[in-house]
Structure formats: structure tokens, C-alpha cells
mmCIF file of N, CA and C in Angstrom:
data_model
loop_
_atom_site.group_PDB
_atom_site.id
_atom_site.type_symbol
_atom_site.label_atom_id
_atom_site.label_comp_id
_atom_site.label_asym_id
_atom_site.label_seq_id
_atom_site.Cartn_x
_atom_site.Cartn_y
_atom_site.Cartn_z
ATOM 1 N N MET A 1 98.337 53.633 80.968
ATOM 2 C CA MET A 1 99.497 54.140 81.699
ATOM 3 C C MET A 1 99.267 53.812 83.173
ATOM 4 N N ASN A 2 100.232 53.197 83.825
ATOM 5 C CA ASN A 2 100.050 52.840 85.225
ATOM 6 C C ASN A 2 100.339 54.029 86.141
ATOM 7 N N THR A 3 99.894 53.922 87.380
ATOM 8 C CA THR A 3 100.021 55.020 88.336
ATOM 9 C C THR A 3 101.473 55.364 88.623
ATOM 10 N N ARG A 4 102.334 54.328 88.779
ATOM 11 C CA ARG A 4 103.755 54.570 89.066
ATOM 12 C C ARG A 4 104.389 55.390 87.957
ATOM 13 N N PHE A 5 104.068 55.027 86.719
ATOM 14 C CA PHE A 5 104.647 55.734 85.585
ATOM 15 C C PHE A 5 104.144 57.169 85.526
ATOM 16 N N ALA A 6 102.830 57.352 85.714
ATOM 17 C CA ALA A 6 102.268 58.709 85.658
ATOM 18 C C ALA A 6 102.906 59.598 86.722
ATOM 19 N N LEU A 7 103.009 59.086 87.954
ATOM 20 C CA LEU A 7 103.614 59.867 89.024
ATOM 21 C C LEU A 7 105.088 60.126 88.736
ATOM 22 N N GLY A 8 105.813 59.083 88.314
ATOM 23 C CA GLY A 8 107.238 59.241 87.992
ATOM 24 C C GLY A 8 107.449 60.232 86.866
ATOM 25 N N ALA A 9 106.602 60.176 85.835
ATOM 26 C CA ALA A 9 106.741 61.088 84.698
ATOM 27 C C ALA A 9 106.494 62.535 85.123
ATOM 28 N N VAL A 10 105.466 62.739 85.955
ATOM 29 C CA VAL A 10 105.185 64.096 86.433
ATOM 30 C C VAL A 10 106.344 64.608 87.273
ATOM 31 N N LEU A 11 106.842 63.783 88.194
ATOM 32 C CA LEU A 11 107.955 64.215 89.044
ATOM 33 C C LEU A 11 109.217 64.465 88.222
ATOM 34 N N ALA A 12 109.485 63.598 87.251
ATOM 35 C CA ALA A 12 110.658 63.801 86.393
ATOM 36 C C ALA A 12 110.506 65.086 85.594
ATOM 37 N N ALA A 13 109.313 65.321 85.064
ATOM 38 C CA ALA A 13 109.096 66.529 84.275
ATOM 39 C C ALA A 13 109.296 67.774 85.132
ATOM 40 N N ILE A 14 108.799 67.733 86.355
ATOM 41 C CA ILE A 14 108.982 68.884 87.248
ATOM 42 C C ILE A 14 110.459 69.071 87.570
ATOM 43 N N ALA A 15 111.139 67.988 87.917
ATOM 44 C CA ALA A 15 112.556 68.087 88.287
ATOM 45 C C ALA A 15 113.400 68.562 87.121
ATOM 46 N N PHE A 16 113.135 68.014 85.931
ATOM 47 C CA PHE A 16 113.943 68.360 84.773
ATOM 48 C C PHE A 16 113.573 69.716 84.188
ATOM 49 N N ALA A 17 112.289 70.104 84.287
ATOM 50 C CA ALA A 17 111.846 71.315 83.613
ATOM 51 C C ALA A 17 112.070 72.579 84.430
ATOM 52 N N THR A 18 112.444 72.449 85.672
ATOM 53 C CA THR A 18 112.690 73.632 86.492
ATOM 54 C C THR A 18 114.005 74.270 86.075
ATOM 55 N N PRO A 19 113.995 75.534 85.597
ATOM 56 C CA PRO A 19 115.234 76.160 85.171
ATOM 57 C C PRO A 19 116.230 76.299 86.314
ATOM 58 N N ALA A 20 117.522 76.196 85.994
ATOM 59 C CA ALA A 20 118.572 76.348 86.997
ATOM 60 C C ALA A 20 118.680 77.805 87.438
ATOM 61 N N ALA A 21 118.362 78.709 86.565
ATOM 62 C CA ALA A 21 118.384 80.128 86.882
ATOM 63 C C ALA A 21 117.377 80.819 85.971
ATOM 64 N N ALA A 22 116.961 82.026 86.328
ATOM 65 C CA ALA A 22 115.933 82.721 85.559
ATOM 66 C C ALA A 22 116.344 82.946 84.110
ATOM 67 N N HIS A 23 117.616 83.147 83.835
ATOM 68 C CA HIS A 23 118.074 83.405 82.477
ATOM 69 C C HIS A 23 118.422 82.129 81.723
ATOM 70 N N ASP A 24 118.370 80.983 82.375
ATOM 71 C CA ASP A 24 118.780 79.720 81.793
ATOM 72 C C ASP A 24 117.549 78.865 81.528
ATOM 73 N N PRO A 25 117.151 78.697 80.262
ATOM 74 C CA PRO A 25 115.947 77.915 79.992
ATOM 75 C C PRO A 25 116.140 76.464 80.419
ATOM 76 N N GLY A 26 115.062 75.860 80.899
ATOM 77 C CA GLY A 26 115.111 74.466 81.321
ATOM 78 C C GLY A 26 115.006 73.518 80.152
ATOM 79 N N ASP A 27 114.682 72.293 80.463
ATOM 80 C CA ASP A 27 114.521 71.272 79.454
ATOM 81 C C ASP A 27 113.083 70.777 79.477
ATOM 82 N N VAL A 28 112.736 69.978 78.486
ATOM 83 C CA VAL A 28 111.403 69.401 78.408
ATOM 84 C C VAL A 28 111.563 67.889 78.395
ATOM 85 N N VAL A 29 110.911 67.221 79.347
ATOM 86 C CA VAL A 29 110.993 65.772 79.460
ATOM 87 C C VAL A 29 109.676 65.167 78.995
ATOM 88 N N THR A 30 109.772 64.213 78.063
ATOM 89 C CA THR A 30 108.596 63.552 77.529
ATOM 90 C C THR A 30 108.694 62.054 77.815
ATOM 91 N N PRO A 31 107.739 61.495 78.566
ATOM 92 C CA PRO A 31 107.736 60.052 78.775
ATOM 93 C C PRO A 31 107.604 59.336 77.423
ATOM 94 N N HIS A 32 108.386 58.295 77.229
ATOM 95 C CA HIS A 32 108.375 57.597 75.939
ATOM 96 C C HIS A 32 107.955 56.132 76.084
ATOM 97 N N PHE A 33 108.365 55.485 77.184
ATOM 98 C CA PHE A 33 108.111 54.058 77.342
ATOM 99 C C PHE A 33 108.187 53.703 78.816
ATOM 100 N N ASP A 34 107.319 52.795 79.263
ATOM 101 C CA ASP A 34 107.347 52.316 80.648
ATOM 102 C C ASP A 34 106.756 50.917 80.657
ATOM 103 N N HIS A 35 107.564 49.919 81.085
ATOM 104 C CA HIS A 35 107.067 48.554 81.075
ATOM 105 C C HIS A 35 107.827 47.709 82.095
ATOM 106 N N GLN A 36 107.094 46.888 82.834
ATOM 107 C CA GLN A 36 107.762 45.968 83.736
ATOM 108 C C GLN A 36 108.536 44.947 82.914
ATOM 109 N N ILE A 37 109.707 44.548 83.414
ATOM 110 C CA ILE A 37 110.553 43.598 82.702
ATOM 111 C C ILE A 37 110.106 42.191 83.104
ATOM 112 N N PRO A 38 109.554 41.419 82.155
ATOM 113 C CA PRO A 38 108.963 40.133 82.522
ATOM 114 C C PRO A 38 109.947 39.114 83.108
ATOM 115 N N ASN A 39 111.182 39.125 82.667
ATOM 116 C CA ASN A 39 112.125 38.119 83.163
ATOM 117 C C ASN A 39 112.990 38.631 84.321
ATOM 118 N N ILE A 40 112.690 39.843 84.813
ATOM 119 C CA ILE A 40 113.362 40.372 86.004
ATOM 120 C C ILE A 40 112.253 40.894 86.928
ATOM 121 N N PRO A 41 111.653 40.009 87.707
ATOM 122 C CA PRO A 41 110.539 40.427 88.569
ATOM 123 C C PRO A 41 110.916 41.613 89.452
ATOM 124 N N GLY A 42 109.976 42.558 89.542
ATOM 125 C CA GLY A 42 110.173 43.717 90.402
ATOM 126 C C GLY A 42 110.932 44.864 89.759
ATOM 127 N N LYS A 43 111.314 44.732 88.481
ATOM 128 C CA LYS A 43 112.054 45.792 87.777
ATOM 129 C C LYS A 43 111.219 46.332 86.622
ATOM 130 N N THR A 44 111.356 47.638 86.389
ATOM 131 C CA THR A 44 110.649 48.318 85.308
ATOM 132 C C THR A 44 111.649 49.075 84.444
ATOM 133 N N LEU A 45 111.419 49.072 83.147
ATOM 134 C CA LEU A 45 112.216 49.835 82.180
ATOM 135 C C LEU A 45 111.407 51.074 81.809
ATOM 136 N N THR A 46 111.999 52.244 82.007
ATOM 137 C CA THR A 46 111.345 53.512 81.688
ATOM 138 C C THR A 46 112.262 54.320 80.782
ATOM 139 N N ALA A 47 111.716 54.834 79.688
ATOM 140 C CA ALA A 47 112.496 55.662 78.766
ATOM 141 C C ALA A 47 111.869 57.046 78.685
ATOM 142 N N LEU A 48 112.722 58.060 78.745
ATOM 143 C CA LEU A 48 112.300 59.451 78.649
ATOM 144 C C LEU A 48 113.109 60.140 77.557
ATOM 145 N N ILE A 49 112.484 61.046 76.834
ATOM 146 C CA ILE A 49 113.189 61.903 75.876
ATOM 147 C C ILE A 49 113.350 63.264 76.557
ATOM 148 N N VAL A 50 114.587 63.763 76.593
ATOM 149 C CA VAL A 50 114.865 65.064 77.201
ATOM 150 C C VAL A 50 115.301 66.013 76.087
ATOM 151 N N ASP A 51 114.519 67.061 75.873
ATOM 152 C CA ASP A 51 114.837 68.085 74.873
ATOM 153 C C ASP A 51 115.384 69.314 75.583
ATOM 154 N N TYR A 52 116.586 69.710 75.184
ATOM 155 C CA TYR A 52 117.223 70.910 75.727
ATOM 156 C C TYR A 52 117.187 72.008 74.668
ATOM 157 N N PRO A 53 116.605 73.159 74.972
ATOM 158 C CA PRO A 53 116.710 74.277 74.038
ATOM 159 C C PRO A 53 118.151 74.791 74.055
ATOM 160 N N PRO A 54 118.512 75.656 73.129
ATOM 161 C CA PRO A 54 119.854 76.248 73.186
ATOM 162 C C PRO A 54 120.118 76.834 74.573
ATOM 163 N N GLY A 55 121.233 76.448 75.187
ATOM 164 C CA GLY A 55 121.582 76.941 76.513
ATOM 165 C C GLY A 55 120.790 76.318 77.642
ATOM 166 N N GLY A 56 119.921 75.342 77.353
ATOM 167 C CA GLY A 56 119.067 74.745 78.372
ATOM 168 C C GLY A 56 119.805 73.773 79.275
ATOM 169 N N SER A 57 119.263 73.609 80.480
ATOM 170 C CA SER A 57 119.884 72.695 81.438
ATOM 171 C C SER A 57 118.829 72.108 82.370
ATOM 172 N N SER A 58 119.219 71.039 83.055
ATOM 173 C CA SER A 58 118.404 70.443 84.113
ATOM 174 C C SER A 58 118.944 70.925 85.447
ATOM 175 N N VAL A 59 118.086 71.001 86.440
ATOM 176 C CA VAL A 59 118.572 71.313 87.775
ATOM 177 C C VAL A 59 119.391 70.126 88.273
ATOM 178 N N PRO A 60 120.394 70.366 89.111
ATOM 179 C CA PRO A 60 121.121 69.234 89.700
ATOM 180 C C PRO A 60 120.117 68.326 90.427
ATOM 181 N N HIS A 61 120.284 67.024 90.265
ATOM 182 C CA HIS A 61 119.325 66.085 90.832
ATOM 183 C C HIS A 61 120.004 64.768 91.172
ATOM 184 N N SER A 62 119.319 63.990 91.996
ATOM 185 C CA SER A 62 119.784 62.640 92.294
ATOM 186 C C SER A 62 118.771 61.671 91.702
ATOM 187 N N HIS A 63 119.229 60.447 91.507
ATOM 188 C CA HIS A 63 118.358 59.422 90.938
ATOM 189 C C HIS A 63 118.000 58.390 91.992
ATOM 190 N N ALA A 64 116.932 57.664 91.727
ATOM 191 C CA ALA A 64 116.439 56.649 92.648
ATOM 192 C C ALA A 64 117.549 55.672 93.031
ATOM 193 N N LYS A 65 117.503 55.210 94.262
ATOM 194 C CA LYS A 65 118.541 54.310 94.767
ATOM 195 C C LYS A 65 118.656 53.028 93.954
ATOM 196 N N SER A 66 117.570 52.593 93.329
ATOM 197 C CA SER A 66 117.595 51.340 92.566
ATOM 198 C C SER A 66 117.856 51.543 91.080
ATOM 199 N N SER A 67 117.907 52.780 90.621
ATOM 200 C CA SER A 67 117.899 53.018 89.174
ATOM 201 C C SER A 67 119.291 52.991 88.531
ATOM 202 N N PHE A 68 119.408 52.159 87.525
ATOM 203 C CA PHE A 68 120.566 52.149 86.632
ATOM 204 C C PHE A 68 120.100 52.913 85.405
ATOM 205 N N ILE A 69 120.908 53.871 84.927
ATOM 206 C CA ILE A 69 120.482 54.734 83.820
ATOM 207 C C ILE A 69 121.466 54.647 82.672
ATOM 208 N N PHE A 70 120.918 54.506 81.476
ATOM 209 C CA PHE A 70 121.676 54.567 80.239
ATOM 210 C C PHE A 70 121.217 55.831 79.526
ATOM 211 N N ALA A 71 122.153 56.695 79.145
ATOM 212 C CA ALA A 71 121.823 57.950 78.449
ATOM 213 C C ALA A 71 122.467 57.929 77.069
ATOM 214 N N TYR A 72 121.702 58.312 76.055
ATOM 215 C CA TYR A 72 122.167 58.299 74.663
ATOM 216 C C TYR A 72 121.797 59.632 74.018
ATOM 217 N N VAL A 73 122.784 60.321 73.457
ATOM 218 C CA VAL A 73 122.537 61.621 72.823
ATOM 219 C C VAL A 73 121.984 61.384 71.421
ATOM 220 N N LEU A 74 120.757 61.844 71.213
ATOM 221 C CA LEU A 74 120.095 61.688 69.912
ATOM 222 C C LEU A 74 120.512 62.776 68.929
ATOM 223 N N SER A 75 120.694 64.002 69.437
ATOM 224 C CA SER A 75 121.131 65.104 68.577
ATOM 225 C C SER A 75 121.793 66.177 69.432
ATOM 226 N N GLY A 76 122.680 66.935 68.800
ATOM 227 C CA GLY A 76 123.371 68.003 69.512
ATOM 228 C C GLY A 76 124.488 67.475 70.397
ATOM 229 N N GLU A 77 124.816 68.270 71.420
ATOM 230 C CA GLU A 77 125.871 67.918 72.377
ATOM 231 C C GLU A 77 125.380 68.194 73.790
ATOM 232 N N ILE A 78 125.639 67.250 74.692
ATOM 233 C CA ILE A 78 125.203 67.348 76.083
ATOM 234 C C ILE A 78 126.423 67.327 76.987
ATOM 235 N N GLU A 79 126.465 68.234 77.946
ATOM 236 C CA GLU A 79 127.492 68.204 78.981
ATOM 237 C C GLU A 79 126.886 67.538 80.206
ATOM 238 N N SER A 80 127.641 66.600 80.799
ATOM 239 C CA SER A 80 127.132 65.841 81.924
ATOM 240 C C SER A 80 128.221 65.619 82.963
ATOM 241 N N LYS A 81 127.832 65.724 84.221
ATOM 242 C CA LYS A 81 128.729 65.411 85.344
ATOM 243 C C LYS A 81 127.938 64.537 86.305
ATOM 244 N N VAL A 82 128.450 63.333 86.536
ATOM 245 C CA VAL A 82 127.794 62.385 87.423
ATOM 246 C C VAL A 82 128.703 62.127 88.622
ATOM 247 N N ASN A 83 128.142 62.280 89.810
ATOM 248 C CA ASN A 83 128.880 62.071 91.059
ATOM 249 C C ASN A 83 130.154 62.908 91.068
ATOM 250 N N ASP A 84 131.289 62.316 91.412
ATOM 251 C CA ASP A 84 132.546 63.064 91.494
ATOM 252 C C ASP A 84 133.352 63.001 90.197
ATOM 253 N N GLY A 85 132.756 62.476 89.139
ATOM 254 C CA GLY A 85 133.462 62.379 87.857
ATOM 255 C C GLY A 85 133.630 63.741 87.208
ATOM 256 N N PRO A 86 134.409 63.785 86.130
ATOM 257 C CA PRO A 86 134.608 65.054 85.423
ATOM 258 C C PRO A 86 133.370 65.431 84.611
ATOM 259 N N THR A 87 133.257 66.697 84.251
ATOM 260 C CA THR A 87 132.219 67.116 83.319
ATOM 261 C C THR A 87 132.666 66.667 81.932
ATOM 262 N N GLU A 88 131.819 65.882 81.281
ATOM 263 C CA GLU A 88 132.123 65.325 79.958
ATOM 264 C C GLU A 88 131.148 65.912 78.940
ATOM 265 N N THR A 89 131.595 66.017 77.697
ATOM 266 C CA THR A 89 130.715 66.433 76.604
ATOM 267 C C THR A 89 130.474 65.225 75.708
ATOM 268 N N TYR A 90 129.206 64.930 75.485
ATOM 269 C CA TYR A 90 128.806 63.796 74.645
ATOM 270 C C TYR A 90 128.086 64.334 73.420
ATOM 271 N N ARG A 91 128.429 63.797 72.256
ATOM 272 C CA ARG A 91 127.851 64.223 70.989
ATOM 273 C C ARG A 91 126.830 63.191 70.500
ATOM 274 N N ALA A 92 126.037 63.575 69.511
ATOM 275 C CA ALA A 92 125.036 62.673 68.939
ATOM 276 C C ALA A 92 125.682 61.326 68.629
ATOM 277 N N GLY A 93 125.034 60.248 69.094
ATOM 278 C CA GLY A 93 125.539 58.897 68.885
ATOM 279 C C GLY A 93 126.382 58.376 70.035
ATOM 280 N N GLU A 94 126.735 59.232 70.988
ATOM 281 C CA GLU A 94 127.536 58.800 72.137
ATOM 282 C C GLU A 94 126.626 58.573 73.347
ATOM 283 N N SER A 95 127.142 57.805 74.318
ATOM 284 C CA SER A 95 126.321 57.454 75.476
ATOM 285 C C SER A 95 127.161 57.330 76.738
ATOM 286 N N TRP A 96 126.485 57.235 77.858
ATOM 287 C CA TRP A 96 127.107 56.987 79.154
ATOM 288 C C TRP A 96 126.075 56.304 80.041
ATOM 289 N N TYR A 97 126.532 55.846 81.213
ATOM 290 C CA TYR A 97 125.603 55.262 82.175
ATOM 291 C C TYR A 97 125.798 55.926 83.531
ATOM 292 N N GLU A 98 124.779 55.771 84.357
ATOM 293 C CA GLU A 98 124.818 56.284 85.724
ATOM 294 C C GLU A 98 124.447 55.150 86.661
ATOM 295 N N PRO A 99 125.320 54.839 87.632
ATOM 296 C CA PRO A 99 124.996 53.759 88.567
ATOM 297 C C PRO A 99 123.861 54.155 89.509
ATOM 298 N N PRO A 100 123.273 53.181 90.199
ATOM 299 C CA PRO A 100 122.182 53.484 91.133
ATOM 300 C C PRO A 100 122.563 54.578 92.134
ATOM 301 N N ALA A 101 121.564 55.384 92.470
ATOM 302 C CA ALA A 101 121.671 56.475 93.463
ATOM 303 C C ALA A 101 122.656 57.568 93.046
ATOM 304 N N SER A 102 122.879 57.730 91.762
ATOM 305 C CA SER A 102 123.814 58.760 91.287
ATOM 306 C C SER A 102 123.290 60.160 91.551
ATOM 307 N N ARG A 103 124.241 61.070 91.670
ATOM 308 C CA ARG A 103 123.952 62.501 91.749
ATOM 309 C C ARG A 103 124.359 63.081 90.394
ATOM 310 N N HIS A 104 123.388 63.626 89.669
ATOM 311 C CA HIS A 104 123.638 64.198 88.346
ATOM 312 C C HIS A 104 123.770 65.708 88.536
ATOM 313 N N LEU A 105 125.007 66.161 88.678
ATOM 314 C CA LEU A 105 125.276 67.540 89.068
ATOM 315 C C LEU A 105 125.255 68.520 87.899
ATOM 316 N N VAL A 106 125.578 68.037 86.688
ATOM 317 C CA VAL A 106 125.527 68.869 85.481
ATOM 318 C C VAL A 106 124.833 68.054 84.401
ATOM 319 N N SER A 107 123.828 68.641 83.784
ATOM 320 C CA SER A 107 123.152 68.058 82.628
ATOM 321 C C SER A 107 122.638 69.235 81.818
ATOM 322 N N ARG A 108 123.346 69.549 80.719
ATOM 323 C CA ARG A 108 122.968 70.747 79.965
ATOM 324 C C ARG A 108 123.366 70.625 78.498
ATOM 325 N N ASN A 109 122.709 71.450 77.709
ATOM 326 C CA ASN A 109 123.044 71.575 76.298
ATOM 327 C C ASN A 109 124.379 72.314 76.209
ATOM 328 N N ALA A 110 125.321 71.748 75.465
ATOM 329 C CA ALA A 110 126.634 72.383 75.320
ATOM 330 C C ALA A 110 126.589 73.592 74.390
ATOM 331 N N SER A 111 125.507 73.721 73.625
ATOM 332 C CA SER A 111 125.398 74.808 72.648
ATOM 333 C C SER A 111 124.436 75.892 73.120
ATOM 334 N N LYS A 112 124.791 77.129 72.846
ATOM 335 C CA LYS A 112 123.912 78.266 73.140
ATOM 336 C C LYS A 112 123.032 78.616 71.933
ATOM 337 N N THR A 113 123.282 77.932 70.778
ATOM 338 C CA THR A 113 122.566 78.284 69.559
ATOM 339 C C THR A 113 121.765 77.137 68.935
ATOM 340 N N LYS A 114 122.042 75.880 69.314
ATOM 341 C CA LYS A 114 121.355 74.729 68.724
ATOM 342 C C LYS A 114 120.715 73.882 69.820
ATOM 343 N N PRO A 115 119.555 73.276 69.531
ATOM 344 C CA PRO A 115 118.936 72.392 70.520
ATOM 345 C C PRO A 115 119.703 71.065 70.625
ATOM 346 N N ALA A 116 119.408 70.313 71.671
ATOM 347 C CA ALA A 116 119.987 68.983 71.869
ATOM 348 C C ALA A 116 118.889 68.059 72.397
ATOM 349 N N ARG A 117 119.047 66.761 72.128
ATOM 350 C CA ARG A 117 118.040 65.780 72.550
ATOM 351 C C ARG A 117 118.736 64.543 73.114
ATOM 352 N N LEU A 118 118.182 64.026 74.195
ATOM 353 C CA LEU A 118 118.762 62.909 74.924
ATOM 354 C C LEU A 118 117.693 61.852 75.185
ATOM 355 N N LEU A 119 118.074 60.582 75.065
ATOM 356 C CA LEU A 119 117.228 59.467 75.486
ATOM 357 C C LEU A 119 117.776 58.966 76.816
ATOM 358 N N ALA A 120 116.953 58.960 77.856
ATOM 359 C CA ALA A 120 117.354 58.448 79.171
ATOM 360 C C ALA A 120 116.527 57.203 79.459
ATOM 361 N N VAL A 121 117.224 56.082 79.681
ATOM 362 C CA VAL A 121 116.565 54.807 79.943
ATOM 363 C C VAL A 121 116.892 54.378 81.369
ATOM 364 N N PHE A 122 115.867 54.188 82.175
ATOM 365 C CA PHE A 122 116.005 53.786 83.576
ATOM 366 C C PHE A 122 115.603 52.324 83.739
ATOM 367 N N VAL A 123 116.377 51.567 84.488
ATOM 368 C CA VAL A 123 115.949 50.265 84.999
ATOM 369 C C VAL A 123 115.924 50.446 86.507
ATOM 370 N N ALA A 124 114.716 50.315 87.085
ATOM 371 C CA ALA A 124 114.552 50.604 88.521
ATOM 372 C C ALA A 124 113.546 49.645 89.129
ATOM 373 N N ASP A 125 113.560 49.600 90.448
ATOM 374 C CA ASP A 125 112.547 48.816 91.150
ATOM 375 C C ASP A 125 111.167 49.325 90.748
ATOM 376 N N SER A 126 110.256 48.401 90.480
ATOM 377 C CA SER A 126 108.913 48.779 90.032
ATOM 378 C C SER A 126 108.161 49.603 91.060
ATOM 379 N N ASP A 127 108.468 49.441 92.346
ATOM 380 C CA ASP A 127 107.769 50.214 93.369
ATOM 381 C C ASP A 127 108.458 51.536 93.709
ATOM 382 N N GLU A 128 109.561 51.837 93.021
ATOM 383 C CA GLU A 128 110.269 53.112 93.238
ATOM 384 C C GLU A 128 109.375 54.232 92.698
ATOM 385 N N LYS A 129 109.000 55.163 93.548
ATOM 386 C CA LYS A 129 108.032 56.199 93.156
ATOM 387 C C LYS A 129 108.681 57.424 92.514
ATOM 388 N N GLU A 130 109.888 57.780 92.928
ATOM 389 C CA GLU A 130 110.537 58.969 92.386
ATOM 390 C C GLU A 130 111.842 58.564 91.696
ATOM 391 N N LEU A 131 111.909 58.801 90.395
ATOM 392 C CA LEU A 131 113.126 58.466 89.646
ATOM 393 C C LEU A 131 114.174 59.571 89.757
ATOM 394 N N THR A 132 113.729 60.814 89.929
ATOM 395 C CA THR A 132 114.651 61.937 90.100
ATOM 396 C C THR A 132 114.154 62.832 91.229
ATOM 397 N N THR A 133 115.106 63.408 91.949
ATOM 398 C CA THR A 133 114.787 64.333 93.033
ATOM 399 C C THR A 133 115.760 65.501 92.950
ATOM 400 N N PRO A 134 115.261 66.742 92.879
ATOM 401 C CA PRO A 134 116.180 67.892 92.840
ATOM 402 C C PRO A 134 117.093 67.907 94.060
ATOM 403 N N ILE A 135 118.343 68.304 93.860
ATOM 404 C CA ILE A 135 119.288 68.454 94.955
ATOM 405 C C ILE A 135 119.157 69.874 95.486
ATOM 406 N N LYS A 136 118.964 69.986 96.781
ATOM 407 C CA LYS A 136 118.761 71.311 97.373
ATOM 408 C C LYS A 136 120.050 71.863 97.893
#
């Protein structure tokens, strides 16, 4: 595991795992894949699995200026709001993308009784140290 990935994974886990409120359980982020893209010098592909418990959410956050993100719902339903767009609900098998430097204002499990799981795939500059930063 390279240093950039380890640091990025720790920062992502901290950003994603911090509950939005004391009564609102957070999410669990698990690094899944990290590899430089051989035919696109200076770019790295990073994949994370985000598990939301029932009622779980991520804190509002922004993404790295270079990062293009593809999100795919593996199970359950996820509510997401990116930048000034509407809050959308995505079900298992559905996906969306986030352009570079996006502000992810809502990211939560739509269900209060069932867990949800998301695959987040980042393409970012290899020297980008922080993939997510909490919005204060």
C-alpha cells in the first residue's frame, strides 16, 4: 500500500465516519483498490466501499479539485445531493457521477431500518493528498 493511499484512506475514513449528529450513526469507509493508471500519467484510480447503517450518513464534504467520482449503489438506497443539484435517491444498481471539486452536501442511507452500501470510484491526480475534506 503506498503512502498516498494510506493517508487518503485514513482521511476519507475520518471524514466519512464522523457522525453528522450524535443521534445519527455515521458510515464506515473501507479502502478497496488504489492503483496508478498506466496510460494516464499522473492519475490514480481509487475505489472505496461505503457502508451506511440504517439511518447512517456522511458529514457534508468536498472532494479533491482533481477528482472525478463515479458512485454505484451496491445495496439499499442512498440519498445524495451534489453541489446545487437536487437531492436524489439512488437504488441498488443505479449510479451517478461527481465532477472535480464537488461539494457533497447530502450522502445518507434513505432507510431507517435497512443498511445500504455504495462503491465510490475516484480518478484523481496521483499527488492529491486529500480526496475528501469535511465542510465546516
